[in-house]
Short mmCIF file of C-alpha atoms in Angstrom, two decimals:
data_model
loop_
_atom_site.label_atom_id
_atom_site.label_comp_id
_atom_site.label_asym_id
_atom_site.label_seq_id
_atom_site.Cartn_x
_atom_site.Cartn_y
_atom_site.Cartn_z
CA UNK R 141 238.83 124.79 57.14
CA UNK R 142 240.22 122.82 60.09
CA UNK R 143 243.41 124.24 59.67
CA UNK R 144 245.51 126.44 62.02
CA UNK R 145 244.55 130.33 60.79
CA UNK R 146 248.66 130.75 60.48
CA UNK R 147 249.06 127.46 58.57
CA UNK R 148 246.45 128.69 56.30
CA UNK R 149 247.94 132.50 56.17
CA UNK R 150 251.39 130.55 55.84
CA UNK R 151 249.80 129.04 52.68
CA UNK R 152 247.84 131.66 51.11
CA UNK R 153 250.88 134.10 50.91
CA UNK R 154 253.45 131.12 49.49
CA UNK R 155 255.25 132.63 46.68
CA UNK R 156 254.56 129.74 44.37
CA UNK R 157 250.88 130.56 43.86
CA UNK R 158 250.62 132.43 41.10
CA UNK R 159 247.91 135.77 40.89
CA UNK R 160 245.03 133.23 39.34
CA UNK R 161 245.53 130.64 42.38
CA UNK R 162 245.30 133.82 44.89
CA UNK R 163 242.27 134.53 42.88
CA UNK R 164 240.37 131.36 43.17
CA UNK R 165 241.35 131.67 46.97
CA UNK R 166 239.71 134.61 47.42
CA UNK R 167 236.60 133.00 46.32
CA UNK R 168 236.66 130.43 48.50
CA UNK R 169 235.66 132.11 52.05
CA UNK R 170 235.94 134.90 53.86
CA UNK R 171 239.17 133.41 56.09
CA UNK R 172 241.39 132.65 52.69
CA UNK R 173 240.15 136.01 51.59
CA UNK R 174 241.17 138.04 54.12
CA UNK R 175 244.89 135.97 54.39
CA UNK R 176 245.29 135.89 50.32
CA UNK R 177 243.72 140.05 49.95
CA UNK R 178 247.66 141.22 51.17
CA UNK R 179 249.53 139.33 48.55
CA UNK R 180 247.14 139.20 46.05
CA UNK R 181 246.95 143.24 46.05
CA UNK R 182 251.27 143.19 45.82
CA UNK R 183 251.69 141.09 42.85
CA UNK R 184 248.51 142.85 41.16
CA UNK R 185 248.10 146.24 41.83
CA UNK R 186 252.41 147.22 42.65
CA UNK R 187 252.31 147.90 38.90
CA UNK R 188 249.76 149.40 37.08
CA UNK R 189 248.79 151.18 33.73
CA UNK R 190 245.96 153.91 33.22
CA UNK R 191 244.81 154.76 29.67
CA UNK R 192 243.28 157.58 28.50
CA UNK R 193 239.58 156.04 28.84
CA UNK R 194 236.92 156.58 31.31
CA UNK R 195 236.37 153.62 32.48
CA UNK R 196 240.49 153.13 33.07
CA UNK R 197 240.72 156.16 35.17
CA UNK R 198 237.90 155.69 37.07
CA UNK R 199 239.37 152.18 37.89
CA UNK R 200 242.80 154.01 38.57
CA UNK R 201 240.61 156.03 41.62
CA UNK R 202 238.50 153.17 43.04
CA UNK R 203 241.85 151.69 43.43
CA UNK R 204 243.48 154.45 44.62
CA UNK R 205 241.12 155.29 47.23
CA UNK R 206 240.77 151.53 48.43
CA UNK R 207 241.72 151.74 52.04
CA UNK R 208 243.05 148.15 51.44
CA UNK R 209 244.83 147.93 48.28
CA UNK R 210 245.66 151.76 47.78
CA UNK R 211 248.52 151.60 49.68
CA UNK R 212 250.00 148.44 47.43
CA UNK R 213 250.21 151.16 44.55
CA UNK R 214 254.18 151.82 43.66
CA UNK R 215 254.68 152.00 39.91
CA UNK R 216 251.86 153.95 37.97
CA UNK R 217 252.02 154.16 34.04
CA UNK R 218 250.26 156.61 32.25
CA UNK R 219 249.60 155.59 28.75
CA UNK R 220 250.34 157.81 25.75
CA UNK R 221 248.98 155.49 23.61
CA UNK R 222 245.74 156.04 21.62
CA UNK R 223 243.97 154.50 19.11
CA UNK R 224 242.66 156.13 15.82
CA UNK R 225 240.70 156.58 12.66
CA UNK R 226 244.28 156.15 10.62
CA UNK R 227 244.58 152.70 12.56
CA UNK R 228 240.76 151.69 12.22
CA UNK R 229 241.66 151.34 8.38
CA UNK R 230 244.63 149.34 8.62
CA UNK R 231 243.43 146.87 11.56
CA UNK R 232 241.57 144.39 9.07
CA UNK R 233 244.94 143.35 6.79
CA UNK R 234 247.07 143.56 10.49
CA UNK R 235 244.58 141.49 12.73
CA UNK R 236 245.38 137.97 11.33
CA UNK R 237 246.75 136.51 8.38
CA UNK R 238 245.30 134.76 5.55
CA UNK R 239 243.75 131.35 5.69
CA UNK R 240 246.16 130.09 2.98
CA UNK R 241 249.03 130.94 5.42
CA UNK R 242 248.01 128.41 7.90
CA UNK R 243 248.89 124.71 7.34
CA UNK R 244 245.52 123.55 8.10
CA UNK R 245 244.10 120.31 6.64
CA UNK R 246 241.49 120.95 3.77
CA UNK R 247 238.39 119.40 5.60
CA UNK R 248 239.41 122.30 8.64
CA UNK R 249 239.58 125.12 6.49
CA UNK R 250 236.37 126.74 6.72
CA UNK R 251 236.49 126.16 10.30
CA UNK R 252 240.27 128.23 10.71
CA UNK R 253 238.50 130.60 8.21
CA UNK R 254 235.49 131.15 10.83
CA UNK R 255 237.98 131.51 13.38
CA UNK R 256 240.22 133.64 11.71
CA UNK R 257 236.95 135.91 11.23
CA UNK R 258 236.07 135.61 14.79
CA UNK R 259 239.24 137.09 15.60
CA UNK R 260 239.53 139.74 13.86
CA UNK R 261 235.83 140.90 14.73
CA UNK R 262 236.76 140.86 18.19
CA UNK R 263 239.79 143.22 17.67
CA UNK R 264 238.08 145.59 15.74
CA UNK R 265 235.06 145.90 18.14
CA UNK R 266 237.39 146.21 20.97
CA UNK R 267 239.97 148.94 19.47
CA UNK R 268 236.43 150.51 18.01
CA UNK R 269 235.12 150.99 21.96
CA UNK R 270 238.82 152.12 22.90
CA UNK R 271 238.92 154.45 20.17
CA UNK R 272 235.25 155.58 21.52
CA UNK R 273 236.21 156.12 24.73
CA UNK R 274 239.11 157.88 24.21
CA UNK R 275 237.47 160.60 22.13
CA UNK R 276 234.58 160.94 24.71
CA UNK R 277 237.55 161.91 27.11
CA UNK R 278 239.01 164.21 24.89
CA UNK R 279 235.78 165.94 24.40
CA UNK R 280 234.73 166.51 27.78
CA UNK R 281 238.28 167.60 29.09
CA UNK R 282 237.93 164.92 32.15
CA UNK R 283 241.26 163.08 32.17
CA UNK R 284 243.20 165.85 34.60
CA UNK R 285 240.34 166.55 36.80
CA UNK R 286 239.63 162.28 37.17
CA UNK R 287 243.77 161.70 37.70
CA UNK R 288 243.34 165.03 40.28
CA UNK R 289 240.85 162.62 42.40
CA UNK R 290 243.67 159.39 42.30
CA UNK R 291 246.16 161.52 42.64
CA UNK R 292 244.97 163.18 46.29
CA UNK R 293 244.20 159.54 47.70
CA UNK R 294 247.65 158.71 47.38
CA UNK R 295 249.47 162.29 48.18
CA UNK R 296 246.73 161.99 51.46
CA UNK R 297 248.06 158.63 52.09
CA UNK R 298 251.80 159.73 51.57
CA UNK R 299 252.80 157.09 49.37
CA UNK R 300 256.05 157.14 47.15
CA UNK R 301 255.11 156.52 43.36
CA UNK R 302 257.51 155.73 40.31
CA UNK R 303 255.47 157.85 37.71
CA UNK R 304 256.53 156.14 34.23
CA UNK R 305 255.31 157.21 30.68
CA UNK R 306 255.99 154.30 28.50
CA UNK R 307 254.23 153.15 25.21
CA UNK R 308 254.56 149.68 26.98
CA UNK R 309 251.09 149.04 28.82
CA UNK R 310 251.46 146.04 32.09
CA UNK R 311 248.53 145.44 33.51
CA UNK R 312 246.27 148.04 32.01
CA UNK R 313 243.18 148.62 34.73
CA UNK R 314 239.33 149.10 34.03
CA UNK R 315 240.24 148.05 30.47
CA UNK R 316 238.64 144.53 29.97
CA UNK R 317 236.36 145.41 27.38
CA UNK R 318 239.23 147.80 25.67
CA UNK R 319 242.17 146.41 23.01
CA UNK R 320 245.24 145.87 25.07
CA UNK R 321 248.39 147.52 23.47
CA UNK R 322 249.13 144.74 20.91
CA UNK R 323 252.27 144.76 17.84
CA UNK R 324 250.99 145.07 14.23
CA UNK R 325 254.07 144.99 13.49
CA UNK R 326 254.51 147.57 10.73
CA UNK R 327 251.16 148.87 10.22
CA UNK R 328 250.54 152.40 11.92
CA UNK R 329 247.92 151.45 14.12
CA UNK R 330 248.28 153.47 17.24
CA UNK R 331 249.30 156.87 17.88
CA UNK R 332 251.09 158.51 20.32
CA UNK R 333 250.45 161.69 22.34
CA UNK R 334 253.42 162.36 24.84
CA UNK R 335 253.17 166.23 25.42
CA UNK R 336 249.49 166.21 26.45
CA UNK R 337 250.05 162.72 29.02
CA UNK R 338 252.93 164.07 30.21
CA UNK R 339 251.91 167.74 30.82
CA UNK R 340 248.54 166.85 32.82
CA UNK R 341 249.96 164.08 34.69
CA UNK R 342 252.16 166.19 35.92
CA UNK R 343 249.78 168.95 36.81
CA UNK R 344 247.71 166.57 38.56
CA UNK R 345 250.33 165.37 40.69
CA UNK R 346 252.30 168.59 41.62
CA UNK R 347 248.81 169.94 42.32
CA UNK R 348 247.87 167.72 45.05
CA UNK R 349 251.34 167.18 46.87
CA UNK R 350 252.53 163.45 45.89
CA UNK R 351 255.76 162.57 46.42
CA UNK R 352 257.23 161.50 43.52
CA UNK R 353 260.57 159.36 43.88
CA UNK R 354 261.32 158.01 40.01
CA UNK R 355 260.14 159.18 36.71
CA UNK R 356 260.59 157.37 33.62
CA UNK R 357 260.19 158.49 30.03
CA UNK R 358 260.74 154.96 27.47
CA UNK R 359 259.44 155.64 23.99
CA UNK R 360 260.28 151.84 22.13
CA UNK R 361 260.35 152.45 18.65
CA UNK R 362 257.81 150.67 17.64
CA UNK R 363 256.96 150.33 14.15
CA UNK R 364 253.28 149.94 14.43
CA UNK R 365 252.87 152.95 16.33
CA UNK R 366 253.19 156.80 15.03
CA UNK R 367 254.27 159.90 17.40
CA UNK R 368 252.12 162.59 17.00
CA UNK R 369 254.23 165.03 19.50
CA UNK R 370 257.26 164.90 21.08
CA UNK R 371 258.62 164.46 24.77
CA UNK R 372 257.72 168.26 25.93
CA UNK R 373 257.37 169.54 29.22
CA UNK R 374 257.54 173.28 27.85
CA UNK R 375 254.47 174.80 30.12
CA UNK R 376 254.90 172.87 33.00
CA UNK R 377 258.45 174.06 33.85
CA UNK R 378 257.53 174.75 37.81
CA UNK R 379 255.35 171.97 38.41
CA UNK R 380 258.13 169.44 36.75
CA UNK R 381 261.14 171.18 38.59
CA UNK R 382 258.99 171.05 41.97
CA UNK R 383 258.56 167.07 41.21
CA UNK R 384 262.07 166.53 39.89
CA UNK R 385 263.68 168.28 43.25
CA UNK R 386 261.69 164.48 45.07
CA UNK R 387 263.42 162.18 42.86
CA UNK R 388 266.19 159.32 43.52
CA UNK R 389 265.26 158.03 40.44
CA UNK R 390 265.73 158.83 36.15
CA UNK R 391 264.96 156.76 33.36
CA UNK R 392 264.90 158.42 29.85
CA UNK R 393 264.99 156.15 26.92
CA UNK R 394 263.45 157.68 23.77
CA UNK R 395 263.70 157.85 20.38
CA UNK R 396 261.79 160.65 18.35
CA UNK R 397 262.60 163.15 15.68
CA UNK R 398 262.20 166.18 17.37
CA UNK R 399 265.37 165.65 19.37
CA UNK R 400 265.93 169.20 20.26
CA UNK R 401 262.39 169.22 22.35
CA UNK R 402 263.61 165.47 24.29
CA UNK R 403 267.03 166.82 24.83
CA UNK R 404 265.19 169.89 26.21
CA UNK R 405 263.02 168.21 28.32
CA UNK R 406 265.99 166.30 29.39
CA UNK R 407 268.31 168.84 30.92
CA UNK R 408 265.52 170.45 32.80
CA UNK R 409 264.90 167.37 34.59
CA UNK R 410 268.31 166.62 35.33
CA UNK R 411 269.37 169.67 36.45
CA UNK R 412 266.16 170.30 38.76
CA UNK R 413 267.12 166.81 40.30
CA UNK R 414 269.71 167.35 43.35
CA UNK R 415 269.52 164.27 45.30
CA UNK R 416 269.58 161.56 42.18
CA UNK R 417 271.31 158.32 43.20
CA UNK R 418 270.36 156.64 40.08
CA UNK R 419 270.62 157.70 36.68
CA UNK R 420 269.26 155.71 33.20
CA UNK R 421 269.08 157.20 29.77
CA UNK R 422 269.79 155.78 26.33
CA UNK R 423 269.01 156.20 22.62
CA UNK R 424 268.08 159.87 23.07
CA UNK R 425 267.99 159.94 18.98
CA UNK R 426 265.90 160.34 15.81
CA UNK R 427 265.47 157.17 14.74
CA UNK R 428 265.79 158.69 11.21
CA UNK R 429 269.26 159.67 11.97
CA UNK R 430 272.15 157.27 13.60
CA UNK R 431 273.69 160.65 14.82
CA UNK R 432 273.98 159.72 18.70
CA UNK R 433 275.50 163.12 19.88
CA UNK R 434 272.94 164.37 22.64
CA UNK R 435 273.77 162.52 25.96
CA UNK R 436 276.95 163.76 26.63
CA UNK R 437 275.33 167.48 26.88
CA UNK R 438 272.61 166.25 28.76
CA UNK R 439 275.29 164.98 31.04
CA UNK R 440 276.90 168.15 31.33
CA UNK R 441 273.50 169.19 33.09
CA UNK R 442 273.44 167.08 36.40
CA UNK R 443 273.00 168.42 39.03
CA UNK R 444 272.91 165.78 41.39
CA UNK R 445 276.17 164.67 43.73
CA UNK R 446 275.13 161.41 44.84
CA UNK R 447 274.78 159.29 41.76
CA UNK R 448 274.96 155.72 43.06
CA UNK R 449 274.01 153.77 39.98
CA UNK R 450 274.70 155.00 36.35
CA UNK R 451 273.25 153.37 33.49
CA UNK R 452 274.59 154.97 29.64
CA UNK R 453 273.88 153.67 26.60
CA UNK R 454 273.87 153.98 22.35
CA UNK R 455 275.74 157.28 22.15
CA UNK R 456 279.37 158.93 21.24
CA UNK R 457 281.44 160.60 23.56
CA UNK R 458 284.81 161.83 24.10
CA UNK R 459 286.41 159.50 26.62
CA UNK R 460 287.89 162.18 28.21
CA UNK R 461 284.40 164.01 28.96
CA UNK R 462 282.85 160.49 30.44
CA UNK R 463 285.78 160.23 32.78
CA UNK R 464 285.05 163.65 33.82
CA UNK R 465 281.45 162.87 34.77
CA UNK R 466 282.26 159.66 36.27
CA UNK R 467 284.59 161.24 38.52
CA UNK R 468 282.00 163.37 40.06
CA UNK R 469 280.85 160.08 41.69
CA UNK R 470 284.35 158.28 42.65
CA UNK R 471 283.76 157.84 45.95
CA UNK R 472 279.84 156.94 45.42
CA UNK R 473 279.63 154.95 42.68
CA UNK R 474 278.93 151.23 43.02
CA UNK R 475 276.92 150.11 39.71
CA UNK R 476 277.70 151.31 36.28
CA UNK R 477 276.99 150.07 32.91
CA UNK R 478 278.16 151.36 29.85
CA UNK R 479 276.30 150.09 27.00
CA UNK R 480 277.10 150.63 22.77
CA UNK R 481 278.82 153.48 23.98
CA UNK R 482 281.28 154.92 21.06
CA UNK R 483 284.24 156.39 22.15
CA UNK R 484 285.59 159.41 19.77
CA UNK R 485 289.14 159.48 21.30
CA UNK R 486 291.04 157.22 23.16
CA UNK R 487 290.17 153.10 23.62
CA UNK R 488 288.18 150.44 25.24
CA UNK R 489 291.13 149.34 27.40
CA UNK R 490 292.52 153.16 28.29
CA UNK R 491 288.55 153.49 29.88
CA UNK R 492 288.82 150.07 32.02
CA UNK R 493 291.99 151.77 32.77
CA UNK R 494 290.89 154.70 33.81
CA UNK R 495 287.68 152.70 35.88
CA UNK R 496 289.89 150.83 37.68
CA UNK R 497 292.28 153.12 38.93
CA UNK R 498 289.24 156.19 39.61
CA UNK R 499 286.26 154.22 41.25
CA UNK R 500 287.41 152.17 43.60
CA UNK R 501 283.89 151.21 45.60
CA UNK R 502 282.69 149.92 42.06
CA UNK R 503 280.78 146.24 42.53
CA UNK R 504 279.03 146.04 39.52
CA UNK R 505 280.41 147.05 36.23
CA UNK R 506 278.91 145.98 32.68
CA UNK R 507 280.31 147.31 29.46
CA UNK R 508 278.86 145.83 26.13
CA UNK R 509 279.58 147.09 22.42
CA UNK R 510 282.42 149.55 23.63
CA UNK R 511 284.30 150.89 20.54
CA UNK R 512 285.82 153.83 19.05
CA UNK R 513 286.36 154.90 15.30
CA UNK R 514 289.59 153.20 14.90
CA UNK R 515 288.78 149.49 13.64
CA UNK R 516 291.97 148.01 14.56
CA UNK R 517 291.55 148.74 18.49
CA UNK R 518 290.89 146.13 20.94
CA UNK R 519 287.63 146.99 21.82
CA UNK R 520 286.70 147.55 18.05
CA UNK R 521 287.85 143.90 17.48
CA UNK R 522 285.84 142.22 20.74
CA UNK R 523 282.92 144.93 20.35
CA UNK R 524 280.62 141.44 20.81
CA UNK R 525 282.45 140.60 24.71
CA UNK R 526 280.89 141.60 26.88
CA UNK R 527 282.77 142.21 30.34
CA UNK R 528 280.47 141.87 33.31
CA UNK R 529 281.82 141.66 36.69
CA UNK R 530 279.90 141.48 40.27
CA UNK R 531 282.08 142.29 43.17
CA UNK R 532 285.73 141.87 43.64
CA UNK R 533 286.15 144.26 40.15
CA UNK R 534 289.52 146.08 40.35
CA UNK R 535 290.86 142.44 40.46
CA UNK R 536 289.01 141.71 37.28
CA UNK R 537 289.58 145.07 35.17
CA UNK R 538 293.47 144.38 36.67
CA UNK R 539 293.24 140.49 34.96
CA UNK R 540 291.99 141.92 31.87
CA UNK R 541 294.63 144.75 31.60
CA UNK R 542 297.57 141.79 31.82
CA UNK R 543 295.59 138.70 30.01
CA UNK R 544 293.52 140.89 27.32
CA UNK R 545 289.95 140.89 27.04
CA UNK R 546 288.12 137.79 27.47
CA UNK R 547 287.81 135.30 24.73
CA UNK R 548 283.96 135.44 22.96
CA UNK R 549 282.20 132.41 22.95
CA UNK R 550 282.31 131.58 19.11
CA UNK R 551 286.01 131.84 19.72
CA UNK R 552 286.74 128.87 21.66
CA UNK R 553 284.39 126.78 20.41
CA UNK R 554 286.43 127.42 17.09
CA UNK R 555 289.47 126.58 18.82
CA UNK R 556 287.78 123.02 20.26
CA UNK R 557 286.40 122.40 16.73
CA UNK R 558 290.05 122.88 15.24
CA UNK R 559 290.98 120.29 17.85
CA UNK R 560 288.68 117.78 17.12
CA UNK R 561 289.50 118.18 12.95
CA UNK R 562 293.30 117.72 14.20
#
């Protein structure tokens, strides 16, 4: 390595090399190693995920306790996803499909067939040693007192952490050797356990002091996965109001049938959450049932003063009770999207009305699939437009309250085509 040590630094921490080419630098001395170790640990460990296995939470503390990487740690992901004996029965039809679905050439066949086999071998074992490992945990009672140990390393070293719940799992640690969160599409292979994640995760964190700045609760709806208990945090009401008094942050986006427990769960963290600047939830619903009626009460439980960026979506309200909330943040307010958001009184263009005359520091503004029950209203005719504007938007919202919403897409291409036939 001939090289100037800040040419070589300059290229080890270009952000065209992906985490794989900072890997293969790390192997190749100690000098690329110790210039590579910085941006190799942002792009790696800034987001994690810890499941409910040994060998994942003991990963989660090496990590956190690493005096060089620890402090990289900013998203954490607890997993409420497990596997089960219900799932171990329906893995064998979900892992692959049939031979004779697969345009193969007769000769190749057997071979697809062996492969096919392979496959599916390896998911079984691998969802068999997850499944393993996460009843071993549940037997022994470990998981709080092992997140208690990763938790202190990072309240010692002061860190901010986005604690997030999701059924999503990015880059999963300690968990080579485990089955990764994969779609079997509608075959009920995992389960879900939110109340019991949720309620020691918490514990662990309020009981050693970490600051918590953004919680996020995002249950997907997935069809190959079952809920076996609902968003709770009935129990932990003083250790989740002590966290929830930290955060800037909210993101709540879950569907579940046991709506009265989420909703629950909801206004207690809103209204133990004073200094919010931003603000996310959507689809608070039973899947089972397209009533969408619960957001506007959790609304009516914010305690916070300083919203900055408000993100609704997939829910009916009254428009005069969402300009009453907005206006809480007139002077503050410089990003809000409104998404699928049904309006049980008034219009589309009365609310850009309203937005335009009542938040004047707005920059960013987004509002897709706006409509109320009346199908002859504007917005119930462009529900598809969506109106996006960055910036200079009281000059939009005032162009679209003389010209009309914006034409869709599909619409002038009809017009050209009608052009071209002429």
């Amino acid at each position: 390595m001939d090289l100037p040590n800040e040419l070589i630094k300059l290229v080890c921490s270009h952000a065209d090399l992906s985490v794989y080419d900072l890997m293969a630098l790390r192997r190749t001395c100690k000098l690329t190693r110790e210039f590579s170790s910085d941006e190799f640990a942002g792009r790696f460990f800034h987001s994690i995920t810890v499941l409910m296995a040994r060998s994942s939470l003991l990963a989660f503390i090496e990590l956190s306790q690493h005096p060089r990487f620890g402090p990289f740690i900013q998203w954490i992901n607890i997993s409420p996803t497990i596997a089960s004996e219900e799932g171990l029965g329906f893995l064998p039809s979900a892992t692959a499909p049939h031979i004779h679905d697969i345009p193969v050439p007769p000769v190749m066949q057997g071979f697809t067939a062996f492969v096919l086999d392979v496959q599916c071998m390896d998911i079984m074992r691998t969802y068999l040693n997850r499944l393993r490992a996460e009843n071993e945990l549940k037997t022994d009672g470990s998981a709080e007192q092992m997140l208690n140990i990763a938790f202190k390393a990072l309240a010692e070293r002061k860190q901010n952490i986005r604690l997030s719940f999701s059924d999503q799992e990015t880059n999963a640690v300690g968990a080579k050797h485990l089955l990764p969160n994969l779609h079997f599409g509608e075959r009920t292979v995992w389960h879900l356990e939110w109340e019991e994640t949720i309620a020691r995760t918490i514990r662990a964190a309020f009981k050693q002091g970490c600051t918590i700045d953004k919680i996020e609760l995002c249950e997907t709806a997935r069809q190959d996965a079952r809920n076996i208990s609902a968003c709770c945090t009935d129990g932990i009401e003083q250790e989740l109001t002590s966290l929830c008094f930290q955060l800037d942050a909210l993101d709540i986006e879950f569907c579940h049938q046991d709506t009265e427990t989420t909703v629950r769960s909801a206004k207690r963290m809103v209204s133990a959450a004073p200094s919010l600047e931003s603000l996310y939830l959507s689809r608070i619903v039973d899947y089972n049932n397209a009533n969408q009626v619960h957001i506007p009460g959790i609304l009516k439980c914010v305690a916070s003063k300083s919203l900055r960026t408000i993100h609704l979506g997939n829910f009916q309200i009254s428009t005069s009770d969402l300009a009453s909330f907005l206006a809480r943040y007139r002077h503050l307010l410089y990003d809000l999207q409104l998404s699928y958001v049904c309006l049980v009184d008034g219009d589309c263009m009365s609310l850009i009305a309203w937005i335009k005359d009542n938040l004047p520091r707005l920059k960013d503004l987004c509002l897709e699939g706006i409509c109320d029950h009346d199908e002859d209203t504007l917005c119930q005719k462009y529900s598809s437009c969506m109106i996006e504007v960055n910036g200079d938007v009281q000059t939009e919202l005032a162009k679209i309250l003389k010209d009309g919403f914006p034409k869709r897409v599909e619409e002038v291409q009809d017009q050209i085509d009608g052009q071209v036939e002429t």
